[in-house]
CSV table of C-alpha atoms in Angstrom, one decimal:
chain,number,residue,atom,x,y,z
A,103,MET,CA,73.9,33.0,-27.3
A,104,ALA,CA,76.2,32.8,-24.6
A,105,VAL,CA,73.8,34.1,-22.2
A,106,MET,CA,71.3,31.5,-23.0
A,107,ASN,CA,73.9,28.7,-22.4
A,108,LEU,CA,74.5,30.0,-19.0
A,109,VAL,CA,70.9,30.2,-18.1
A,110,ARG,CA,70.5,26.6,-19.1
A,111,SER,CA,73.5,25.1,-17.4
A,112,THR,CA,72.4,27.0,-14.0
A,113,LEU,CA,68.9,25.3,-14.5
A,114,LEU,CA,70.2,21.8,-15.2
A,115,GLN,CA,72.2,22.1,-12.1
A,116,ASN,CA,69.3,23.1,-9.7
A,117,ILE,CA,66.7,20.5,-11.3
A,118,LYS,CA,67.1,17.0,-9.5
A,119,PRO,CA,65.8,13.9,-10.9
A,120,LEU,CA,62.0,13.3,-11.0
A,121,THR,CA,60.2,11.3,-8.2
A,122,ILE,CA,56.9,10.3,-7.5
A,123,VAL,CA,55.9,9.7,-3.8
A,124,LEU,CA,52.7,7.3,-3.3
A,125,ASN,CA,50.8,6.7,0.1
A,126,THR,CA,51.2,10.4,1.1
A,127,THR,CA,48.3,11.8,3.1
A,128,LYS,CA,49.6,14.9,4.3
A,129,LEU,CA,51.5,17.2,2.2
A,130,ASP,CA,54.2,19.1,3.8
A,131,ARG,CA,54.6,22.4,1.6
A,132,VAL,CA,57.4,23.9,3.8
A,133,SER,CA,60.2,21.1,3.9
A,134,ARG,CA,59.3,19.9,0.2
A,135,PRO,CA,62.2,20.0,-2.0
A,136,LEU,CA,61.9,21.5,-5.3
A,137,GLY,CA,61.3,19.0,-8.3
A,138,ILE,CA,59.4,16.3,-6.1
A,139,PHE,CA,56.0,15.6,-7.4
A,140,GLU,CA,53.5,14.0,-4.9
A,141,VAL,CA,50.3,12.2,-6.0
A,142,GLN,CA,47.6,11.4,-3.3
A,143,CYS,CA,46.1,7.9,-3.4
A,144,ARG,CA,44.2,5.2,-1.3
A,145,ASN,CA,44.9,1.8,-0.7
A,146,THR,CA,41.4,1.1,0.8
A,147,SER,CA,38.4,1.1,-1.5
A,148,PHE,CA,34.8,-0.4,-2.1
A,149,PHE,CA,36.4,-3.5,-3.3
A,150,ASN,CA,38.7,-4.4,-0.3
A,151,LYS,CA,36.6,-3.1,2.3
A,152,LEU,CA,33.7,-5.4,2.0
A,153,PRO,CA,33.4,-9.3,1.6
A,154,ALA,CA,32.6,-11.2,-1.6
A,155,GLU,CA,28.8,-11.6,-0.6
A,156,ALA,CA,28.1,-7.4,-0.1
A,157,LEU,CA,30.1,-7.1,-3.5
A,158,TRP,CA,28.0,-9.3,-5.5
A,159,LYS,CA,25.0,-8.1,-3.9
A,160,GLY,CA,26.1,-4.4,-4.8
A,161,VAL,CA,26.5,-5.9,-8.4
A,162,THR,CA,23.3,-7.7,-8.8
A,163,SER,CA,20.7,-5.7,-6.7
A,164,VAL,CA,18.7,-2.7,-7.8
A,165,SER,CA,18.2,0.3,-6.0
A,166,ASN,CA,14.6,1.4,-4.6
A,167,ALA,CA,14.6,4.1,-7.2
A,168,GLY,CA,15.1,1.2,-9.9
A,169,LYS,CA,12.5,-0.9,-8.4
A,170,LYS,CA,9.9,2.0,-8.5
A,171,ARG,CA,10.7,2.5,-12.5
A,172,GLY,CA,10.4,-1.5,-13.3
A,173,ARG,CA,14.1,-2.3,-13.2
A,174,GLY,CA,15.6,-5.6,-12.1
A,175,LYS,CA,12.4,-7.5,-12.5
A,176,GLY,CA,14.1,-10.9,-13.1
A,177,THR,CA,16.7,-10.5,-10.3
A,178,GLY,CA,14.0,-11.8,-7.8
A,179,ARG,CA,13.0,-15.0,-9.6
A,180,LYS,CA,13.8,-18.3,-7.6
A,181,ILE,CA,15.3,-21.2,-9.5
A,182,ALA,CA,13.2,-24.3,-9.1
A,183,LYS,CA,16.2,-26.0,-8.0
A,184,ASP,CA,19.4,-24.4,-6.2
A,185,LEU,CA,22.7,-26.1,-7.4
A,186,ASN,CA,24.6,-24.4,-4.8
A,187,ARG,CA,22.9,-25.2,-1.8
A,188,GLY,CA,24.9,-26.0,0.7
A,189,GLN,CA,28.0,-24.3,-0.7
A,190,VAL,CA,29.1,-21.3,0.9
A,191,ILE,CA,32.2,-19.5,-0.1
A,192,GLY,CA,34.9,-19.5,2.7
A,193,ILE,CA,33.1,-22.3,4.7
A,194,GLY,CA,34.8,-25.7,4.3
A,195,LYS,CA,36.4,-28.6,6.4
A,196,VAL,CA,39.2,-26.2,7.7
A,197,ASN,CA,38.1,-23.2,9.5
A,198,MET,CA,40.1,-20.5,7.8
A,199,VAL,CA,40.0,-16.6,7.2
A,200,TRP,CA,40.2,-15.8,3.5
A,201,PRO,CA,40.7,-11.8,2.8
A,202,GLY,CA,38.2,-10.6,0.4
A,203,LEU,CA,36.0,-13.7,0.6
A,204,THR,CA,34.7,-14.2,4.3
A,205,THR,CA,36.4,-10.7,5.5
A,206,PRO,CA,37.5,-7.4,4.2
A,207,VAL,CA,41.0,-7.0,2.8
A,208,ILE,CA,41.7,-4.0,5.2
A,209,ARG,CA,40.2,-3.5,8.6
A,210,GLY,CA,41.2,0.0,10.0
A,211,ARG,CA,44.8,0.5,9.3
A,212,GLU,CA,45.6,-3.3,9.3
A,213,ILE,CA,45.9,-5.5,6.2
A,214,ILE,CA,44.2,-8.9,7.3
A,215,GLN,CA,46.5,-11.8,6.6
A,216,GLN,CA,45.3,-15.4,5.7
A,217,MET,CA,45.1,-17.7,8.9
A,218,GLN,CA,43.6,-20.7,10.5
A,219,LEU,CA,41.3,-20.3,13.3
A,220,PRO,CA,40.9,-22.9,16.0
A,221,GLU,CA,38.2,-25.6,15.6
A,222,ASP,CA,34.7,-25.3,16.5
A,223,PRO,CA,32.6,-28.6,17.0
A,224,GLU,CA,29.3,-26.4,16.4
A,225,ARG,CA,30.7,-25.4,13.1
A,226,GLU,CA,31.5,-28.8,12.0
A,227,ALA,CA,27.9,-30.1,12.9
A,228,LYS,CA,26.4,-27.0,11.0
A,229,ILE,CA,28.3,-27.7,7.7
A,230,LEU,CA,27.5,-31.5,8.1
A,231,LYS,CA,23.5,-30.7,8.3
A,232,MET,CA,24.1,-28.1,5.2
A,233,ARG,CA,25.6,-31.0,3.2
A,234,ASN,CA,22.8,-33.3,3.9
A,235,GLU,CA,20.2,-30.8,3.0
A,236,MET,CA,21.9,-30.3,-0.5
A,237,GLY,CA,19.8,-31.8,-3.1
A,238,GLN,CA,16.8,-32.5,-1.0
A,239,PHE,CA,14.1,-30.5,-3.1
A,240,LYS,CA,10.6,-31.1,-2.1
A,241,ARG,CA,7.7,-29.7,-3.6
A,242,ILE,CA,4.6,-29.0,-1.4
A,243,LYS,CA,2.2,-31.6,-1.9
A,244,LEU,CA,-1.5,-30.4,-1.3
A,245,LEU,CA,-4.6,-32.3,-1.0
A,246,PRO,CA,-7.1,-32.2,-3.8
A,247,ILE,CA,-9.8,-30.4,-1.6
A,248,ASP,CA,-6.9,-27.6,-0.7
A,249,ARG,CA,-5.4,-27.3,-4.5
A,250,GLY,CA,-7.9,-24.4,-5.4
A,251,TRP,CA,-9.4,-24.2,-8.8
A,252,SER,CA,-6.4,-25.0,-11.0
A,253,GLY,CA,-3.2,-26.5,-9.4
A,254,ASN,CA,-1.3,-24.8,-7.1
A,255,LYS,CA,-2.4,-21.8,-7.8
A,256,LEU,CA,-4.0,-19.5,-5.3
A,257,PRO,CA,-7.6,-18.6,-6.5
A,258,GLY,CA,-9.9,-21.1,-5.1
A,259,ARG,CA,-8.0,-21.8,-2.0
A,260,ARG,CA,-8.7,-20.9,1.5
A,261,VAL,CA,-6.5,-18.7,3.3
A,262,GLY,CA,-8.1,-18.5,6.9
A,263,PRO,CA,-9.9,-15.9,8.7
A,264,PRO,CA,-9.1,-12.4,8.7
A,265,ASP,CA,-7.0,-10.5,11.3
A,266,PRO,CA,-8.3,-9.6,14.5
A,267,ILE,CA,-9.8,-6.0,14.9
A,268,GLY,CA,-8.7,-5.0,18.5
A,269,GLU,CA,-10.5,-7.5,21.0
A,270,ASP,CA,-12.9,-8.9,18.1
A,271,PHE,CA,-11.8,-12.3,16.6
A,272,PHE,CA,-13.3,-13.5,13.7
A,273,GLU,CA,-14.4,-17.2,15.1
A,274,ASN,CA,-15.4,-19.7,12.6
A,275,PHE,CA,-14.6,-17.3,9.6
A,276,ASP,CA,-12.8,-18.5,6.7
A,277,THR,CA,-11.5,-16.8,3.4
A,278,ILE,CA,-11.3,-18.3,-0.3
A,279,VAL,CA,-9.4,-16.3,-2.9
A,280,LEU,CA,-11.3,-15.8,-5.9
A,281,GLU,CA,-8.8,-13.7,-8.2
A,282,LEU,CA,-5.0,-12.9,-8.0
A,283,LYS,CA,-3.5,-11.0,-11.0
A,284,SER,CA,-0.8,-8.4,-12.0
A,285,VAL,CA,-2.4,-5.1,-12.8
A,286,PHE,CA,-0.5,-1.9,-14.4
A,287,ASN,CA,-1.0,1.9,-14.0
A,288,MET,CA,1.1,4.2,-16.4
A,289,THR,CA,2.1,7.3,-14.5
A,290,GLY,CA,3.8,10.4,-15.8
A,291,ASN,CA,6.7,10.2,-13.0
A,292,LEU,CA,7.3,6.5,-12.5
A,293,GLY,CA,6.2,5.2,-15.9
A,294,ARG,CA,4.5,1.4,-16.0
A,295,LYS,CA,3.8,0.9,-12.4
A,296,ARG,CA,3.0,-2.9,-11.5
A,297,GLN,CA,1.0,-4.1,-8.5
A,298,ILE,CA,-0.8,-7.4,-7.3
A,299,SER,CA,-4.6,-7.4,-7.4
A,300,CYS,CA,-6.3,-9.8,-4.9
A,301,PHE,CA,-10.1,-10.6,-4.6
A,302,VAL,CA,-11.3,-12.5,-1.6
A,303,VAL,CA,-14.7,-13.7,-0.1
A,304,THR,CA,-14.8,-14.4,3.5
A,305,GLY,CA,-17.9,-15.6,5.8
A,306,ASN,CA,-18.5,-18.2,8.6
A,307,GLY,CA,-21.0,-20.3,6.9
A,308,GLN,CA,-24.0,-19.2,8.9
A,309,GLY,CA,-25.3,-16.4,6.7
A,310,LEU,CA,-22.6,-13.7,7.2
A,311,ALA,CA,-20.1,-13.1,4.4
A,312,GLY,CA,-18.4,-10.2,2.7
A,313,PHE,CA,-15.7,-9.6,0.1
A,314,GLY,CA,-12.8,-7.2,-0.4
A,315,LEU,CA,-10.3,-6.2,-3.0
A,316,GLY,CA,-6.5,-5.6,-2.0
A,317,LYS,CA,-3.6,-4.2,-4.2
A,318,ALA,CA,0.0,-4.1,-3.5
A,319,LEU,CA,3.4,-4.6,-4.8
A,320,ASP,CA,3.6,-8.1,-3.5
A,321,GLY,CA,1.3,-10.9,-3.4
A,322,LYS,CA,1.0,-11.4,0.5
A,323,THR,CA,0.5,-7.6,1.5
A,324,ALA,CA,-2.3,-7.9,-1.2
A,325,LEU,CA,-4.0,-11.0,0.1
A,326,LYS,CA,-3.5,-9.6,3.7
A,327,THR,CA,-5.4,-6.2,2.8
A,328,ALA,CA,-8.0,-8.0,0.7
A,329,LYS,CA,-8.8,-10.3,3.5
A,330,ASN,CA,-9.0,-7.7,6.3
A,331,ARG,CA,-11.4,-5.3,4.0
A,332,ALA,CA,-13.6,-8.3,3.5
A,333,GLY,CA,-13.9,-8.7,7.4
A,334,GLN,CA,-14.7,-5.0,7.9
A,335,ARG,CA,-17.7,-5.5,5.4
A,336,VAL,CA,-19.6,-8.5,6.5
A,337,MET,CA,-23.2,-8.7,5.4
A,338,TYR,CA,-25.9,-11.0,6.8
A,339,ILE,CA,-28.0,-12.9,4.0
A,340,GLU,CA,-31.4,-14.5,4.3
A,341,ARG,CA,-31.4,-18.3,3.8
A,342,TYR,CA,-34.8,-20.5,3.4
A,343,ASN,CA,-34.4,-23.3,5.8
A,344,ASN,CA,-30.4,-22.9,6.2
A,345,HIS,CA,-29.8,-24.6,2.9
A,346,THR,CA,-31.1,-22.1,0.0
A,347,ILE,CA,-32.3,-19.0,-1.1
A,348,CYS,CA,-35.7,-17.4,-0.4
A,349,HIS,CA,-36.9,-17.6,-3.9
A,350,ASP,CA,-35.8,-17.1,-7.5
A,351,PHE,CA,-34.1,-13.7,-8.5
A,352,ALA,CA,-32.3,-12.1,-11.2
A,353,SER,CA,-29.8,-9.6,-10.8
A,354,GLN,CA,-27.3,-7.2,-12.7
A,355,PHE,CA,-24.2,-5.4,-12.3
A,356,GLY,CA,-22.6,-3.6,-15.4
A,357,LYS,CA,-22.8,-5.9,-18.4
A,358,THR,CA,-23.3,-9.1,-16.2
A,359,LYS,CA,-26.6,-10.6,-15.6
A,360,ILE,CA,-27.3,-13.8,-13.4
A,361,ILE,CA,-30.4,-16.0,-13.1
A,362,VAL,CA,-30.5,-17.8,-9.9
A,363,LYS,CA,-33.2,-20.3,-9.0
A,364,LYS,CA,-34.2,-22.0,-5.6
A,365,LYS,CA,-34.0,-25.9,-5.4
A,366,PRO,CA,-34.9,-28.5,-2.9
A,367,GLU,CA,-32.5,-30.1,-0.5
A,368,GLY,CA,-29.8,-32.4,-1.9
A,369,TYR,CA,-29.8,-30.8,-5.4
A,370,GLY,CA,-26.3,-29.2,-4.6
A,371,LEU,CA,-24.6,-26.1,-6.3
A,372,ILE,CA,-24.9,-26.0,-9.8
A,373,CYS,CA,-23.1,-22.6,-10.8
A,374,HIS,CA,-20.3,-20.8,-11.6
A,375,ARG,CA,-17.1,-21.7,-9.3
A,376,ALA,CA,-17.1,-18.0,-7.6
A,377,ILE,CA,-20.6,-18.1,-6.8
A,378,LYS,CA,-20.2,-21.6,-5.5
A,379,SER,CA,-17.2,-20.3,-3.4
A,380,ILE,CA,-19.5,-17.6,-2.0
A,381,CYS,CA,-22.4,-20.1,-1.2
A,382,GLU,CA,-19.7,-22.1,0.7
A,383,MET,CA,-18.9,-18.9,2.8
A,384,ILE,CA,-22.6,-17.7,3.3
A,385,GLY,CA,-23.9,-21.6,3.9
A,386,ILE,CA,-26.1,-22.0,0.8
A,387,LYS,CA,-25.8,-25.7,-0.2
A,388,ASP,CA,-28.6,-25.9,-3.1
A,389,LEU,CA,-28.7,-23.7,-5.8
A,390,TYR,CA,-28.9,-23.3,-9.6
A,391,ALA,CA,-27.3,-20.1,-11.1
A,392,LYS,CA,-26.7,-19.2,-14.8
A,393,VAL,CA,-24.2,-16.3,-15.9
A,394,GLU,CA,-25.1,-14.3,-19.1
A,395,GLY,CA,-23.2,-11.4,-20.6
A,396,SER,CA,-19.9,-10.2,-19.4
A,397,THR,CA,-17.9,-12.8,-17.4
A,398,ASN,CA,-16.0,-10.4,-15.3
A,399,LEU,CA,-15.3,-12.1,-12.1
A,400,GLN,CA,-15.8,-9.0,-9.9
A,401,HIS,CA,-19.0,-8.1,-11.7
A,402,ILE,CA,-20.2,-11.7,-11.1
A,403,VAL,CA,-19.7,-11.5,-7.6
A,404,LYS,CA,-21.0,-8.2,-7.0
A,405,ALA,CA,-24.3,-9.2,-9.1
A,406,PHE,CA,-24.8,-12.2,-7.1
A,407,PHE,CA,-24.7,-10.0,-3.7
A,408,VAL,CA,-26.8,-7.4,-5.2
A,409,GLY,CA,-29.4,-10.0,-5.8
A,410,LEU,CA,-29.1,-11.9,-2.4
A,411,LEU,CA,-29.5,-8.6,-0.5
A,412,GLN,CA,-32.7,-7.7,-2.5
A,413,GLN,CA,-34.3,-11.2,-1.9
A,414,LYS,CA,-37.6,-11.2,0.5
A,415,THR,CA,-38.6,-13.3,3.2
A,416,PRO,CA,-41.8,-15.0,3.2
A,417,ASP,CA,-43.1,-12.6,5.9
A,418,VAL,CA,-42.4,-9.8,3.8
A,419,LEU,CA,-44.0,-11.3,0.5
A,420,ALA,CA,-47.1,-11.9,2.4
A,421,ASN,CA,-47.3,-8.2,3.9
A,422,GLU,CA,-46.7,-7.1,0.6
A,423,THR,CA,-49.4,-8.7,-1.5
A,424,GLY,CA,-51.7,-9.5,1.4
A,425,TYR,CA,-52.0,-13.3,0.3
A,426,ASN,CA,-50.7,-16.2,1.9
A,427,VAL,CA,-47.3,-17.8,1.1
A,428,VAL,CA,-48.0,-21.3,0.4
A,429,GLU,CA,-45.2,-24.1,-0.4
A,430,LEU,CA,-45.9,-26.8,-2.8
A,431,LYS,CA,-43.4,-29.5,-2.6
A,432,GLU,CA,-43.0,-33.1,-4.6
A,433,GLU,CA,-42.2,-35.0,-1.6
A,434,ASN,CA,-45.0,-33.8,0.0
A,435,ASP,CA,-47.3,-35.1,-2.7
A,436,PHE,CA,-47.7,-31.3,-3.5
A,437,PHE,CA,-49.9,-30.7,-0.6
A,438,PRO,CA,-50.2,-26.9,0.4
A,439,GLN,CA,-48.1,-25.9,3.5
A,440,LEU,CA,-48.5,-22.5,4.8
A,441,ILE,CA,-45.4,-20.6,5.3
A,442,ALA,CA,-46.5,-16.9,6.2
A,443,LYS,CA,-49.4,-14.9,6.2
A,444,PRO,CA,-50.1,-11.1,6.3
A,445,SER,CA,-49.9,-9.7,9.9
A,446,SER,CA,-52.5,-7.0,9.1
A,447,THR,CA,-55.6,-6.9,6.9
A,448,VAL,CA,-54.3,-5.7,3.6
A,449,GLN,CA,-56.5,-4.7,0.6
A,450,VAL,CA,-56.4,-7.7,-1.9
A,451,PRO,CA,-55.5,-6.2,-5.5
A,452,ALA,CA,-58.3,-6.9,-8.0
A,453,GLN,CA,-55.9,-8.5,-10.6
A,454,LYS,CA,-54.5,-12.1,-9.9
A,455,LEU,CA,-50.7,-12.2,-8.7
A,456,ASP,CA,-48.3,-14.4,-10.2
A,457,PHE,CA,-45.7,-15.2,-7.8
A,458,GLN,CA,-43.1,-15.8,-10.2
A,459,GLU,CA,-43.5,-12.7,-11.9
A,460,HIS,CA,-43.9,-10.6,-8.7
A,461,VAL,CA,-40.3,-12.0,-7.3
A,462,MET,CA,-38.6,-11.6,-10.7
A,463,LYS,CA,-40.0,-8.1,-11.0
A,464,GLY,CA,-42.1,-8.6,-14.2
A,465,LYS,CA,-38.7,-10.3,-16.1
A,466,VAL,CA,-39.4,-13.5,-17.9
A,467,VAL,CA,-36.5,-15.9,-18.0
A,468,LEU,CA,-36.0,-17.2,-21.6
A,469,GLN,CA,-36.0,-21.1,-21.9
A,470,LYS,CA,-35.0,-22.9,-24.8
A,471,LYS,CA,-37.8,-25.1,-26.5
A,472,LYS,CA,-37.9,-28.7,-26.0
A,473,PHE,CA,-38.3,-30.8,-28.8
A,474,THR,CA,-40.3,-34.1,-28.8
A,475,PRO,CA,-37.9,-37.2,-28.9
A,476,PHE,CA,-37.9,-39.2,-31.8
A,477,TYR,CA,-39.5,-42.4,-30.1
A,478,LYS,CA,-42.6,-40.3,-29.0
A,479,LYS,CA,-43.7,-40.0,-32.4
A,480,LEU,CA,-43.8,-43.7,-33.3
A,481,PRO,CA,-47.2,-45.3,-33.6
A,482,GLY,CA,-46.3,-47.9,-30.7
A,483,TRP,CA,-45.9,-45.1,-28.3
A,484,GLU,CA,-49.6,-44.6,-27.3
A,485,LEU,CA,-50.3,-48.3,-26.8
A,486,HIS,CA,-47.0,-48.3,-24.7
A,487,LEU,CA,-48.4,-45.7,-22.5
A,488,LYS,CA,-51.8,-47.7,-22.0
A,489,LYS,CA,-50.1,-50.7,-20.8
A,490,THR,CA,-47.6,-49.0,-18.3
A,491,LEU,CA,-50.3,-46.6,-17.4
A,492,LYS,CA,-51.3,-48.4,-13.7
A,493,TYR,CA,-47.5,-49.1,-13.3
A,494,ARG,CA,-46.0,-45.7,-13.7
A,495,ASN,CA,-45.0,-43.3,-10.7
A,496,GLN,CA,-48.2,-41.0,-10.9
A,497,ASP,CA,-50.9,-39.7,-8.4
A,498,LYS,CA,-53.3,-42.1,-10.2
A,499,VAL,CA,-51.2,-45.1,-9.0
A,500,ARG,CA,-52.0,-44.8,-5.5
A,501,ILE,CA,-56.0,-44.7,-6.2
A,502,ASN,CA,-55.5,-47.5,-8.4
A,503,LEU,CA,-53.8,-49.8,-6.0
A,504,LEU,CA,-56.4,-48.9,-3.1
A,505,ALA,CA,-59.4,-49.7,-5.8
A,506,GLU,CA,-57.8,-53.0,-6.6
A,507,ASN,CA,-56.3,-54.2,-3.6
A,508,GLY,CA,-57.7,-52.1,-0.9
A,509,ALA,CA,-54.0,-51.4,0.5
A,510,LEU,CA,-51.0,-49.8,-1.1
A,511,LYS,CA,-48.8,-52.7,-2.2
A,512,SER,CA,-47.2,-53.6,-5.6
A,513,PHE,CA,-47.5,-56.5,-7.6
A,514,LEU,CA,-44.0,-58.0,-6.0
A,515,SER,CA,-45.9,-58.5,-2.8
A,516,GLU,CA,-47.9,-61.5,-4.0
A,517,LYS,CA,-44.3,-63.0,-5.2
A,518,GLU,CA,-42.9,-62.4,-1.6
A,519,GLN,CA,-46.0,-64.1,0.0
A,520,LYS,CA,-45.8,-67.3,-2.3
A,521,LYS,CA,-41.9,-67.5,-1.3
A,522,ASP,CA,-42.8,-67.4,2.5
A,523,ILE,CA,-45.6,-70.3,2.1
C-alpha cells in the first residue's frame, strides 16, 4: 500500500496541466513536452474561400451525373417576373468590399478586411442602368402570321433556312416547325431519359422540299439538327402549272390514309395544317386533302410525300396508256385542250380506260350520298325550273340568246339603252 502511494505521488509531480494547442500545422515531436495534446485544424474551408454567389450555386445546382439521372428538373425553370432584377448582393451606392459576399474571407494567408474602395464613375452609371431596367418586363409580341398554329408555341412557325454546307448556301429556303414534343426512353443505367424531339419541313417554294427529325437534350439543339437534316434530304416535287398537283392520288403510310384532289387556280389549300405547311414550302397553292385513319403527324407528312413522289406527269401518262391526255376546264366551256400525246406509237388496249381509275390505281373514293333538298320535292319546283330556264347560267342560254337577239346580251341591256335615250 505504501508502494502504491509512492508511485501515485511521483506521477502527480511529473504530470503538467492539460492544454490544447490550435492552429498547429507542423508537429515537433522532439521538443514537445509531456502532457501536451496537439489538435490539427484549418481556418480556411469551402465556406470562407468562395463568395456568396459560388456558395449558392453549389447548394442549388445539380451535378452532370445527377442531370443524366433526371434530378433537378425544376431548378432551370425561369420565373415569369424576376423580383430581384437589378438587385445584386454587395453592389450599392457605396463601393465597398464585403468579405464572404463579394470576395472570399481569406485570400492566401491573409484575412480580407471590410474596406471602402475609391469611387468609379462607370460603376455608378452601370448601377443606374440596372435600377432603370428593374421591373420593365415585356413579353415578345409576334404578328398573327408569325405566331404559328397556337399562340407563341413553336409548331407552325418559320425558323429560317438550314445552315450552309461548306460553300453551298440554301438561298430562298425557309423552314416550318411541324412538331416539338418531349420524348422519354427507359434505360437500364440512366433510368428514364428525357429528350426533345423536333420535326420540321424545309423548302424554297419552287418544287424543292424535304423533312427532318432531330432529338437532343434541349430544344435549340434539336431544332438545329432537324433543320439541317431536312436540308440534306431535299426532294423535287412535280407541279402542274406551278400551282397544284398533276392529278388526284391516294397514299398511305402505316395506318394513315390521305386522299388528295387536284383543284383549279384560286381554290386555296383546304387540308390538314401540316399538309398546308408542306404545300407552302413546295409551292402548291390549290389543293384538297382528306386524312383518314391515324392522325400521327409524322405519318401524315410521310404519306403525303409518298403520294407526291409517285404522281405522274401528263407525258408519262400518255406514254403509259397510248392515249392523248386532254384537259376539260369549266372556264373554257369544257372545250377539250390537248396537254400531252404519246411520243411513240403504242398499241391501244382493247378495254376502255378510265383516267380516274388509272391514277388512283383502281381505288374508289367513298363519297357520302347527297340527299335531295326538301324544296325540290314540292310540286311548284318543276314550274319554277321551266320559268327560269332561259335565265339560268347554262350552256343553252348562249344558244337561246343568239337565237332570240342575234347577239350575246341580257335583258338588262334594253333597260340601259332606254336610259341613254
